[in-house]
């Protein structure tokens, strides 16, 4: 983890990558999965999984994507790593538009952009040895190693806290945490620049989640890695994030640096998510009420008009049902998409707060 806007570390005049530079830029990123019906397979609608995301990822930072199940986090991760092709919008990686690169032209880039999957059981081939699994990227990318693939793999195993002797073992011989370490070793093989980690610890025992998170942090420091970390729950990413983007029904509703997001959330949805998280916050004067959101997340096939959160928001007014609130910068480094944001700086009113504005307990 780094602090946002980390000072560049490169020597002036060299072309070394510099922490704090923009590594990835996403504009209008959209993925609609068509729904087809009948013998003719006519398109009858679409799952609006990801709808018009705009954000950047800075070299060396950890940006977390957080939101309830089905809000489009995994789809976003798969778009960034180009395991999926966007319906529209742009993904710029190191200044290059990779939005629609063919599989062949993406291949060299696969070294730079890697994904860690949620399920350490399903993502490792049970019939392959650890050596074959972790060494696969070298073979796939035809990468020559100085002392042979076996030595390189054993080095990677040590790096992630496993033993080089595990080389000839099979995935079923390992615990969940160890399997995730094997997956991380494979991800690191080609020294990627960006890693999208899709809920990397949520399938693991709570007791070992922290160890794997700490390993990811240590590796980030050692290799200047940049992470997009996906999580369900704001508590999981609290300590590893530099910035957090909160998603709801395919859209980013709030994006801010860690401190302001957790201490001064502006979007009512973030406020509700945070109220469900037990936060040891000694500075908070009043005990935070738990906000129970009404109903389920609506379907992304037919999402609510204008503000997608209006069907569950206790602050919703007529304008929320008719006019979509844009994602605006409401404080330095803090964007939110809401007509009536919470905790906004007093001197910059965005919209008059309604008098009937009450929070349920
Ligand atoms: N290949 C697909 N075809 C059709 N719909 C899809 C496809 N992949 C995802 N979806 C739908 O897109 C929406 C977003 O899914 P996604 O997996 O990105 O959500 P998520 O935020 O990762 O959820 P979770 O927290 O449960 O992992 C969901 O409604 C999902 O059913
Ligand atoms: S725009 Fe309206 S409905 Fe949407 S989050 Fe803000 S107050 Fe709630
Ligand atoms: Mg997911």
Tab-separated table of C-alpha atoms and ligand atoms in Angstrom:
chain	number	residue	atom	x	y	z
A	1	UNK	CA	0.000	0.000	0.000
A	2	UNK	CA	1.165	3.522	-0.667
A	3	UNK	CA	-0.273	6.841	0.192
A	4	UNK	CA	-2.130	8.553	-2.637
A	5	UNK	CA	-0.059	10.913	-4.757
A	6	UNK	CA	3.163	9.215	-3.724
A	7	UNK	CA	6.184	11.203	-4.760
A	8	UNK	CA	7.905	9.895	-7.882
A	9	UNK	CA	10.831	7.623	-7.025
A	10	UNK	CA	12.585	7.450	-10.391
A	11	UNK	CA	15.892	9.080	-11.034
A	12	UNK	CA	15.324	12.171	-13.211
A	13	UNK	CA	16.196	11.530	-16.832
A	14	UNK	CA	15.574	7.776	-16.689
A	15	UNK	CA	12.582	5.936	-18.091
A	16	UNK	CA	11.994	3.965	-14.888
A	17	UNK	CA	8.324	3.644	-14.003
A	18	UNK	CA	7.375	6.308	-11.484
A	19	UNK	CA	5.041	5.757	-8.575
A	20	UNK	CA	2.219	8.245	-8.671
A	21	UNK	CA	1.853	8.240	-12.459
A	22	UNK	CA	-1.398	7.230	-14.099
A	23	UNK	CA	-1.196	3.536	-15.011
A	24	UNK	CA	-4.781	2.879	-16.052
A	25	UNK	CA	-7.571	5.163	-17.170
A	26	UNK	CA	-11.122	4.057	-17.729
A	27	UNK	CA	-13.745	6.221	-19.413
A	28	UNK	CA	-17.396	5.379	-19.943
A	29	UNK	CA	-16.654	1.686	-19.371
A	30	UNK	CA	-19.799	-0.310	-20.084
A	31	UNK	CA	-20.660	-4.002	-20.280
A	32	UNK	CA	-24.173	-5.076	-21.181
A	33	UNK	CA	-24.729	-8.826	-21.480
A	34	UNK	CA	-27.413	-9.451	-24.095
A	35	UNK	CA	-30.383	-11.628	-23.121
A	36	UNK	CA	-31.562	-13.747	-26.035
A	37	UNK	CA	-34.866	-15.561	-26.341
A	38	UNK	CA	-36.654	-17.985	-28.646
A	39	UNK	CA	-35.406	-20.216	-31.434
A	40	UNK	CA	-34.098	-17.227	-33.353
A	41	UNK	CA	-32.174	-16.080	-30.292
A	42	UNK	CA	-33.412	-12.519	-30.712
A	43	UNK	CA	-32.066	-10.068	-28.166
A	44	UNK	CA	-34.872	-9.279	-25.741
A	45	UNK	CA	-32.908	-7.141	-23.299
A	46	UNK	CA	-29.567	-6.812	-21.578
A	47	UNK	CA	-28.028	-7.208	-18.163
A	48	UNK	CA	-26.534	-3.791	-17.522
A	49	UNK	CA	-23.694	-5.217	-15.446
A	50	UNK	CA	-21.338	-2.233	-15.768
A	51	UNK	CA	-22.615	1.109	-16.926
A	52	UNK	CA	-20.369	4.042	-17.701
A	53	UNK	CA	-17.490	3.843	-15.208
A	54	UNK	CA	-14.877	6.602	-15.103
A	55	UNK	CA	-11.773	6.265	-12.937
A	56	UNK	CA	-8.003	6.159	-13.001
A	57	UNK	CA	-5.536	3.923	-11.214
A	58	UNK	CA	-2.232	5.412	-10.156
A	59	UNK	CA	0.986	3.423	-10.296
A	60	UNK	CA	1.716	1.867	-6.902
A	61	UNK	CA	-1.698	2.484	-5.339
A	62	UNK	CA	-4.476	0.172	-4.192
A	63	UNK	CA	-7.885	1.124	-5.504
A	64	UNK	CA	-10.686	-0.948	-4.013
A	65	UNK	CA	-14.028	-1.641	-5.685
A	66	UNK	CA	-16.716	-2.345	-3.130
A	67	UNK	CA	-20.421	-3.118	-3.356
A	68	UNK	CA	-23.118	-5.714	-2.813
A	69	UNK	CA	-23.382	-8.930	-4.792
A	70	UNK	CA	-24.251	-8.379	-8.454
A	71	UNK	CA	-23.202	-4.712	-8.612
A	72	UNK	CA	-20.635	-5.432	-11.345
A	73	UNK	CA	-17.310	-5.754	-9.500
A	74	UNK	CA	-16.129	-8.986	-11.115
A	75	UNK	CA	-17.318	-7.827	-14.525
A	76	UNK	CA	-15.255	-4.644	-14.059
A	77	UNK	CA	-12.213	-6.723	-13.070
A	78	UNK	CA	-12.628	-8.947	-16.098
A	79	UNK	CA	-12.935	-5.914	-18.341
A	80	UNK	CA	-9.765	-4.323	-16.931
A	81	UNK	CA	-7.817	-7.536	-17.520
A	82	UNK	CA	-9.547	-7.870	-20.880
A	83	UNK	CA	-10.951	-11.299	-20.128
A	84	UNK	CA	-14.125	-9.584	-21.355
A	85	UNK	CA	-14.549	-7.066	-24.137
A	86	UNK	CA	-16.400	-3.863	-23.230
A	87	UNK	CA	-19.698	-3.009	-24.906
A	88	UNK	CA	-18.485	0.589	-25.003
A	89	UNK	CA	-16.038	2.918	-23.317
A	90	UNK	CA	-12.271	2.928	-23.160
A	91	UNK	CA	-9.547	1.216	-21.148
A	92	UNK	CA	-6.190	2.946	-21.480
A	93	UNK	CA	-3.224	1.066	-19.997
A	94	UNK	CA	0.111	2.899	-19.944
A	95	UNK	CA	-1.244	5.319	-22.513
A	96	UNK	CA	-2.397	2.583	-24.891
A	97	UNK	CA	-6.022	1.879	-25.738
A	98	UNK	CA	-6.555	-1.836	-24.968
A	99	UNK	CA	-10.380	-1.738	-25.038
A	100	UNK	CA	-10.776	-3.870	-28.147
A	101	UNK	CA	-7.364	-5.495	-28.691
A	102	UNK	CA	-7.608	-8.959	-30.211
A	103	UNK	CA	-6.515	-11.994	-28.185
A	104	UNK	CA	-3.253	-12.124	-30.134
A	105	UNK	CA	-2.417	-8.476	-29.567
A	106	UNK	CA	-3.403	-8.744	-25.899
A	107	UNK	CA	-0.984	-11.642	-25.296
A	108	UNK	CA	2.126	-9.552	-24.565
A	109	UNK	CA	0.015	-7.362	-22.284
A	110	UNK	CA	-1.123	-10.368	-20.264
A	111	UNK	CA	2.302	-10.239	-18.617
A	112	UNK	CA	1.572	-6.782	-17.270
A	113	UNK	CA	-2.045	-7.201	-16.182
A	114	UNK	CA	-3.010	-10.199	-14.065
A	115	UNK	CA	-6.017	-11.321	-12.052
A	116	UNK	CA	-6.229	-13.206	-8.747
A	117	UNK	CA	-9.492	-15.098	-8.456
A	118	UNK	CA	-11.785	-15.464	-5.486
A	119	UNK	CA	-11.850	-19.230	-5.410
A	120	UNK	CA	-8.470	-20.800	-4.626
A	121	UNK	CA	-10.040	-24.242	-5.171
A	122	UNK	CA	-11.510	-23.760	-8.604
A	123	UNK	CA	-8.719	-21.657	-10.090
A	124	UNK	CA	-5.969	-24.312	-9.786
A	125	UNK	CA	-6.002	-27.379	-12.030
A	126	UNK	CA	-6.205	-30.365	-9.620
A	127	UNK	CA	-4.316	-32.643	-12.025
A	128	UNK	CA	-1.275	-30.379	-12.298
A	129	UNK	CA	1.586	-30.163	-9.821
A	130	UNK	CA	2.307	-26.872	-8.099
A	131	UNK	CA	5.451	-26.632	-10.227
A	132	UNK	CA	3.457	-26.927	-13.435
A	133	UNK	CA	0.791	-24.472	-12.262
A	134	UNK	CA	3.178	-21.741	-11.130
A	135	UNK	CA	5.503	-22.332	-14.097
A	136	UNK	CA	2.709	-22.202	-16.689
A	137	UNK	CA	2.983	-18.441	-17.381
A	138	UNK	CA	6.666	-18.839	-18.383
A	139	UNK	CA	5.695	-21.506	-20.924
A	140	UNK	CA	2.632	-19.656	-22.205
A	141	UNK	CA	4.582	-16.461	-22.761
A	142	UNK	CA	7.776	-18.228	-23.931
A	143	UNK	CA	9.743	-16.461	-21.226
A	144	UNK	CA	13.341	-17.625	-20.694
A	145	UNK	CA	14.534	-17.705	-17.088
A	146	UNK	CA	18.145	-17.317	-16.045
A	147	UNK	CA	18.464	-20.592	-14.112
A	148	UNK	CA	15.547	-22.532	-15.594
A	149	UNK	CA	11.825	-22.546	-14.866
A	150	UNK	CA	12.131	-24.899	-11.873
A	151	UNK	CA	14.469	-22.539	-10.024
A	152	UNK	CA	12.250	-19.578	-10.871
A	153	UNK	CA	9.141	-21.388	-9.600
A	154	UNK	CA	10.879	-22.421	-6.397
A	155	UNK	CA	11.904	-18.806	-5.872
A	156	UNK	CA	8.296	-17.718	-6.333
A	157	UNK	CA	7.084	-20.334	-3.845
A	158	UNK	CA	9.486	-18.981	-1.245
A	159	UNK	CA	8.393	-15.457	-2.013
A	160	UNK	CA	4.784	-16.274	-1.110
A	161	UNK	CA	5.713	-18.161	2.053
A	162	UNK	CA	5.638	-21.726	0.704
A	163	UNK	CA	8.478	-24.209	0.577
A	164	UNK	CA	10.453	-24.936	-2.631
A	165	UNK	CA	9.839	-28.599	-1.776
A	166	UNK	CA	6.157	-28.103	-2.571
A	167	UNK	CA	7.113	-28.113	-6.257
A	168	UNK	CA	5.945	-31.688	-6.925
A	169	UNK	CA	2.809	-31.612	-4.782
A	170	UNK	CA	-0.792	-31.271	-5.969
A	171	UNK	CA	-3.316	-28.543	-5.012
A	172	UNK	CA	-5.497	-30.899	-2.904
A	173	UNK	CA	-2.575	-31.366	-0.514
A	174	UNK	CA	-2.820	-27.719	0.558
A	175	UNK	CA	-5.130	-25.650	2.742
A	176	UNK	CA	-7.245	-22.814	1.293
A	177	UNK	CA	-4.747	-20.160	2.364
A	178	UNK	CA	-1.843	-22.095	0.852
A	179	UNK	CA	-3.747	-22.567	-2.392
A	180	UNK	CA	-4.347	-18.853	-2.600
A	181	UNK	CA	-0.582	-18.398	-2.096
A	182	UNK	CA	0.010	-20.777	-5.026
A	183	UNK	CA	-2.364	-18.647	-7.121
A	184	UNK	CA	-0.511	-15.502	-6.058
A	185	UNK	CA	2.849	-17.078	-6.969
A	186	UNK	CA	1.499	-17.879	-10.448
A	187	UNK	CA	0.205	-14.325	-10.782
A	188	UNK	CA	3.629	-12.916	-9.859
A	189	UNK	CA	5.623	-15.137	-12.224
A	190	UNK	CA	5.876	-12.582	-15.004
A	191	UNK	CA	6.231	-9.558	-12.710
A	192	UNK	CA	2.945	-7.863	-13.622
A	193	UNK	CA	2.412	-4.138	-13.206
A	194	UNK	CA	-1.290	-4.298	-12.366
A	195	UNK	CA	-3.054	-7.014	-10.374
A	196	UNK	CA	-6.824	-7.182	-10.147
A	197	UNK	CA	-7.573	-9.211	-7.010
A	198	UNK	CA	-11.205	-10.375	-7.048
A	199	UNK	CA	-12.176	-10.987	-3.420
A	200	UNK	CA	-8.856	-12.761	-2.817
A	201	UNK	CA	-9.600	-13.698	0.793
A	202	UNK	CA	-13.369	-14.035	1.001
A	203	UNK	CA	-13.299	-17.823	0.483
A	204	UNK	CA	-10.702	-18.240	3.233
A	205	UNK	CA	-11.018	-18.806	6.945
A	206	UNK	CA	-11.236	-15.502	8.815
A	207	UNK	CA	-8.157	-16.526	10.815
A	208	UNK	CA	-5.958	-16.639	7.705
A	209	UNK	CA	-7.498	-13.761	5.744
A	210	UNK	CA	-5.179	-11.234	7.395
A	211	UNK	CA	-2.088	-13.302	6.525
A	212	UNK	CA	-2.944	-13.346	2.832
A	213	UNK	CA	-3.812	-9.630	2.858
A	214	UNK	CA	-0.472	-8.914	4.563
A	215	UNK	CA	1.330	-11.005	1.951
A	216	UNK	CA	-0.303	-8.975	-0.830
A	217	UNK	CA	0.783	-5.754	0.889
A	218	UNK	CA	4.384	-6.984	1.325
A	219	UNK	CA	4.548	-8.033	-2.334
A	220	UNK	CA	3.200	-4.648	-3.392
A	221	UNK	CA	6.006	-2.884	-1.537
A	222	UNK	CA	8.643	-5.248	-2.884
A	223	UNK	CA	7.596	-5.104	-6.536
A	224	UNK	CA	5.902	-1.697	-6.800
A	225	UNK	CA	2.660	-3.435	-7.697
A	226	UNK	CA	-0.573	-1.633	-8.405
A	227	UNK	CA	-3.760	-3.285	-7.147
A	228	UNK	CA	-7.414	-3.079	-7.991
A	229	UNK	CA	-8.852	-4.901	-4.987
A	230	UNK	CA	-12.420	-6.155	-5.172
A	231	UNK	CA	-14.446	-6.716	-2.007
A	232	UNK	CA	-18.027	-7.109	-0.828
A	233	UNK	CA	-17.525	-5.338	2.363
A	234	UNK	CA	-15.873	-2.073	3.316
A	235	UNK	CA	-14.222	-3.567	6.407
A	236	UNK	CA	-12.055	-6.012	4.415
A	237	UNK	CA	-10.295	-3.301	2.409
A	238	UNK	CA	-10.161	-0.580	5.046
A	239	UNK	CA	-6.478	-1.053	5.823
A	240	UNK	CA	-5.151	-1.850	2.371
A	241	UNK	CA	-6.858	0.780	0.218
A	242	UNK	CA	-5.450	4.107	-0.851
A	243	UNK	CA	-8.759	4.960	-2.504
A	244	UNK	CA	-12.131	3.251	-2.576
A	245	UNK	CA	-14.816	3.237	-5.267
A	246	UNK	CA	-18.266	2.193	-4.087
A	247	UNK	CA	-20.416	0.572	-6.772
A	248	UNK	CA	-24.172	0.191	-6.946
A	249	UNK	CA	-25.969	-1.539	-9.829
A	250	UNK	CA	-23.162	-1.132	-12.354
A	251	UNK	CA	-22.196	2.428	-11.460
A	252	UNK	CA	-19.651	4.116	-9.227
A	253	UNK	CA	-21.631	6.133	-6.720
A	254	UNK	CA	-18.710	7.376	-4.635
A	255	UNK	CA	-14.939	7.468	-5.068
A	256	UNK	CA	-12.621	8.919	-2.468
A	257	UNK	CA	-9.373	8.471	-0.639
A	258	UNK	CA	-9.630	6.063	2.247
A	259	UNK	CA	-9.698	8.582	5.059
A	260	UNK	CA	-12.477	10.748	3.666
A	261	UNK	CA	-14.544	7.795	2.501
A	262	UNK	CA	-14.562	6.084	5.883
A	263	UNK	CA	-14.738	9.243	7.985
A	264	UNK	CA	-16.975	11.433	5.816
A	265	UNK	CA	-18.967	9.272	3.430
A	266	UNK	CA	-21.147	11.395	1.160
A	267	UNK	CA	-23.339	8.942	-0.726
A	268	UNK	CA	-26.270	7.560	1.276
A	269	UNK	CA	-25.447	4.054	0.019
A	270	UNK	CA	-21.912	4.281	1.409
A	271	UNK	CA	-23.303	5.639	4.665
A	272	UNK	CA	-25.603	2.617	4.849
A	273	UNK	CA	-22.784	0.166	4.037
A	274	UNK	CA	-20.553	1.743	6.670
A	275	UNK	CA	-23.276	1.693	9.280
A	276	UNK	CA	-23.332	-2.104	8.941
A	277	UNK	CA	-19.590	-2.387	9.565
A	278	UNK	CA	-18.388	-2.412	13.147
A	279	UNK	CA	-15.803	0.372	13.022
A	280	UNK	CA	-13.583	0.968	16.030
A	281	UNK	CA	-13.698	4.729	15.768
A	282	UNK	CA	-12.777	6.474	18.974
A	283	UNK	CA	-13.127	9.908	17.392
A	284	UNK	CA	-16.792	9.435	16.611
A	285	UNK	CA	-18.794	11.250	19.237
A	286	UNK	CA	-22.160	9.636	18.700
A	287	UNK	CA	-22.831	5.975	18.280
A	288	UNK	CA	-23.644	5.361	14.623
A	289	UNK	CA	-27.107	4.066	13.934
A	290	UNK	CA	-27.403	0.996	11.777
A	291	UNK	CA	-29.217	1.879	8.574
A	292	UNK	CA	-31.221	-1.015	7.240
A	293	UNK	CA	-31.801	-0.652	3.540
A	294	UNK	CA	-35.292	-1.548	2.434
A	295	UNK	CA	-35.747	-4.343	-0.100
A	296	UNK	CA	-33.255	-6.109	-2.335
A	297	UNK	CA	-30.946	-4.711	-4.973
A	298	UNK	CA	-33.133	-4.196	-8.081
A	299	UNK	CA	-32.400	-6.219	-11.209
A	300	UNK	CA	-29.659	-4.898	-13.512
A	301	UNK	CA	-31.875	-5.972	-16.425
A	302	UNK	CA	-34.292	-3.179	-15.646
A	303	UNK	CA	-32.565	-0.836	-13.215
A	304	UNK	CA	-34.429	2.101	-11.643
A	305	UNK	CA	-34.381	5.307	-13.702
A	306	UNK	CA	-32.246	8.340	-12.818
A	307	UNK	CA	-30.560	7.602	-9.473
A	308	UNK	CA	-30.474	3.802	-9.371
A	309	UNK	CA	-30.459	3.888	-5.577
A	310	UNK	CA	-33.730	5.835	-5.284
A	311	UNK	CA	-35.880	2.759	-4.580
A	312	UNK	CA	-33.921	2.120	-1.375
A	313	UNK	CA	-32.759	5.580	-0.355
A	314	UNK	CA	-34.271	7.262	2.705
A	315	UNK	CA	-33.430	10.694	1.255
A	316	UNK	CA	-35.034	10.191	-2.165
A	317	UNK	CA	-36.967	13.156	-3.591
A	318	UNK	CA	-38.728	13.670	-6.906
A	319	UNK	CA	-35.527	14.834	-8.649
A	320	UNK	CA	-33.847	11.521	-7.743
A	321	UNK	CA	-36.456	9.682	-9.795
A	322	UNK	CA	-36.179	11.935	-12.822
A	323	UNK	CA	-32.598	13.213	-13.079
A	324	UNK	CA	-29.496	11.075	-12.802
A	325	UNK	CA	-26.985	12.639	-10.392
A	326	UNK	CA	-23.556	12.857	-12.056
A	327	UNK	CA	-20.417	11.726	-10.238
A	328	UNK	CA	-19.041	15.100	-9.130
A	329	UNK	CA	-16.026	16.156	-7.131
A	330	UNK	CA	-17.586	17.570	-3.963
A	331	UNK	CA	-14.392	17.874	-1.905
A	332	UNK	CA	-10.717	17.459	-2.815
A	333	UNK	CA	-10.228	13.884	-4.035
A	334	UNK	CA	-13.810	13.002	-3.143
A	335	UNK	CA	-16.463	12.293	-5.778
A	336	UNK	CA	-20.071	11.318	-5.186
A	337	UNK	CA	-23.160	10.932	-7.361
A	338	UNK	CA	-26.043	12.219	-5.266
A	339	UNK	CA	-28.450	15.169	-5.313
A	340	UNK	CA	-28.431	15.367	-1.514
A	341	UNK	CA	-25.038	14.162	-0.302
A	342	UNK	CA	-24.135	13.676	3.324
A	343	UNK	CA	-21.090	15.242	4.985
A	344	UNK	CA	-20.480	17.731	2.204
A	345	UNK	CA	-18.314	20.729	3.016
A	346	UNK	CA	-20.614	23.440	4.424
A	347	UNK	CA	-19.293	26.145	2.088
A	348	UNK	CA	-20.101	24.236	-1.092
A	349	UNK	CA	-23.763	23.289	-1.097
A	350	UNK	CA	-24.584	21.127	-4.091
A	351	UNK	CA	-28.320	20.956	-3.592
A	352	UNK	CA	-30.564	22.200	-0.801
A	353	UNK	CA	-31.180	19.489	1.750
A	354	UNK	CA	-34.905	18.741	1.983
A	355	UNK	CA	-36.605	19.509	5.276
A	356	UNK	CA	-38.088	16.001	5.434
A	357	UNK	CA	-34.616	14.533	5.380
A	358	UNK	CA	-34.643	11.928	8.141
A	359	UNK	CA	-32.748	8.745	8.627
A	360	UNK	CA	-34.546	5.645	9.818
A	361	UNK	CA	-33.036	3.914	12.810
B	1	LIG	N1	-21.583	-13.740	-18.598
B	1	LIG	C1	-22.664	-13.141	-18.106
B	1	LIG	N2	-23.839	-13.175	-18.769
B	1	LIG	C2	-24.944	-12.560	-18.294
B	1	LIG	N3	-24.974	-11.865	-17.138
B	1	LIG	C3	-23.845	-11.796	-16.433
B	1	LIG	C4	-22.625	-12.422	-16.867
B	1	LIG	N4	-21.658	-12.179	-15.938
B	1	LIG	C5	-22.234	-11.429	-14.976
B	1	LIG	N5	-23.541	-11.213	-15.265
B	1	LIG	C6	-24.495	-10.424	-14.467
B	1	LIG	O1	-23.952	-9.130	-14.319
B	1	LIG	C7	-24.242	-8.604	-13.023
B	1	LIG	C8	-22.942	-8.241	-12.346
B	1	LIG	O2	-22.240	-9.439	-12.053
B	1	LIG	P1	-20.818	-9.457	-11.366
B	1	LIG	O3	-20.391	-10.880	-11.262
B	1	LIG	O4	-19.918	-8.514	-12.051
B	1	LIG	O5	-21.147	-8.875	-9.911
B	1	LIG	P2	-20.279	-8.850	-8.593
B	1	LIG	O6	-20.376	-7.457	-8.062
B	1	LIG	O7	-18.925	-9.388	-8.845
B	1	LIG	O8	-21.088	-9.826	-7.617
B	1	LIG	P3	-20.524	-10.801	-6.460
B	1	LIG	O9	-20.260	-9.909	-5.294
B	1	LIG	O10	-21.683	-11.724	-6.216
B	1	LIG	O11	-19.311	-11.504	-6.965
B	1	LIG	C9	-25.037	-9.695	-12.299
B	1	LIG	O12	-26.407	-9.399	-12.444
B	1	LIG	C10	-24.678	-10.948	-13.051
B	1	LIG	O13	-25.725	-11.890	-12.986
B	2	LIG	S1	-29.662	11.092	-5.580
B	2	LIG	FE1	-31.437	10.950	-4.245
B	2	LIG	S2	-32.015	8.778	-4.237
B	2	LIG	FE2	-29.963	8.941	-5.066
B	2	LIG	S3	-28.641	8.593	-3.338
B	2	LIG	FE3	-28.890	10.797	-3.525
B	2	LIG	S4	-30.630	11.324	-2.215
B	2	LIG	FE4	-30.652	9.102	-2.511
B	3	LIG	MG1	-17.844	-11.011	-8.081
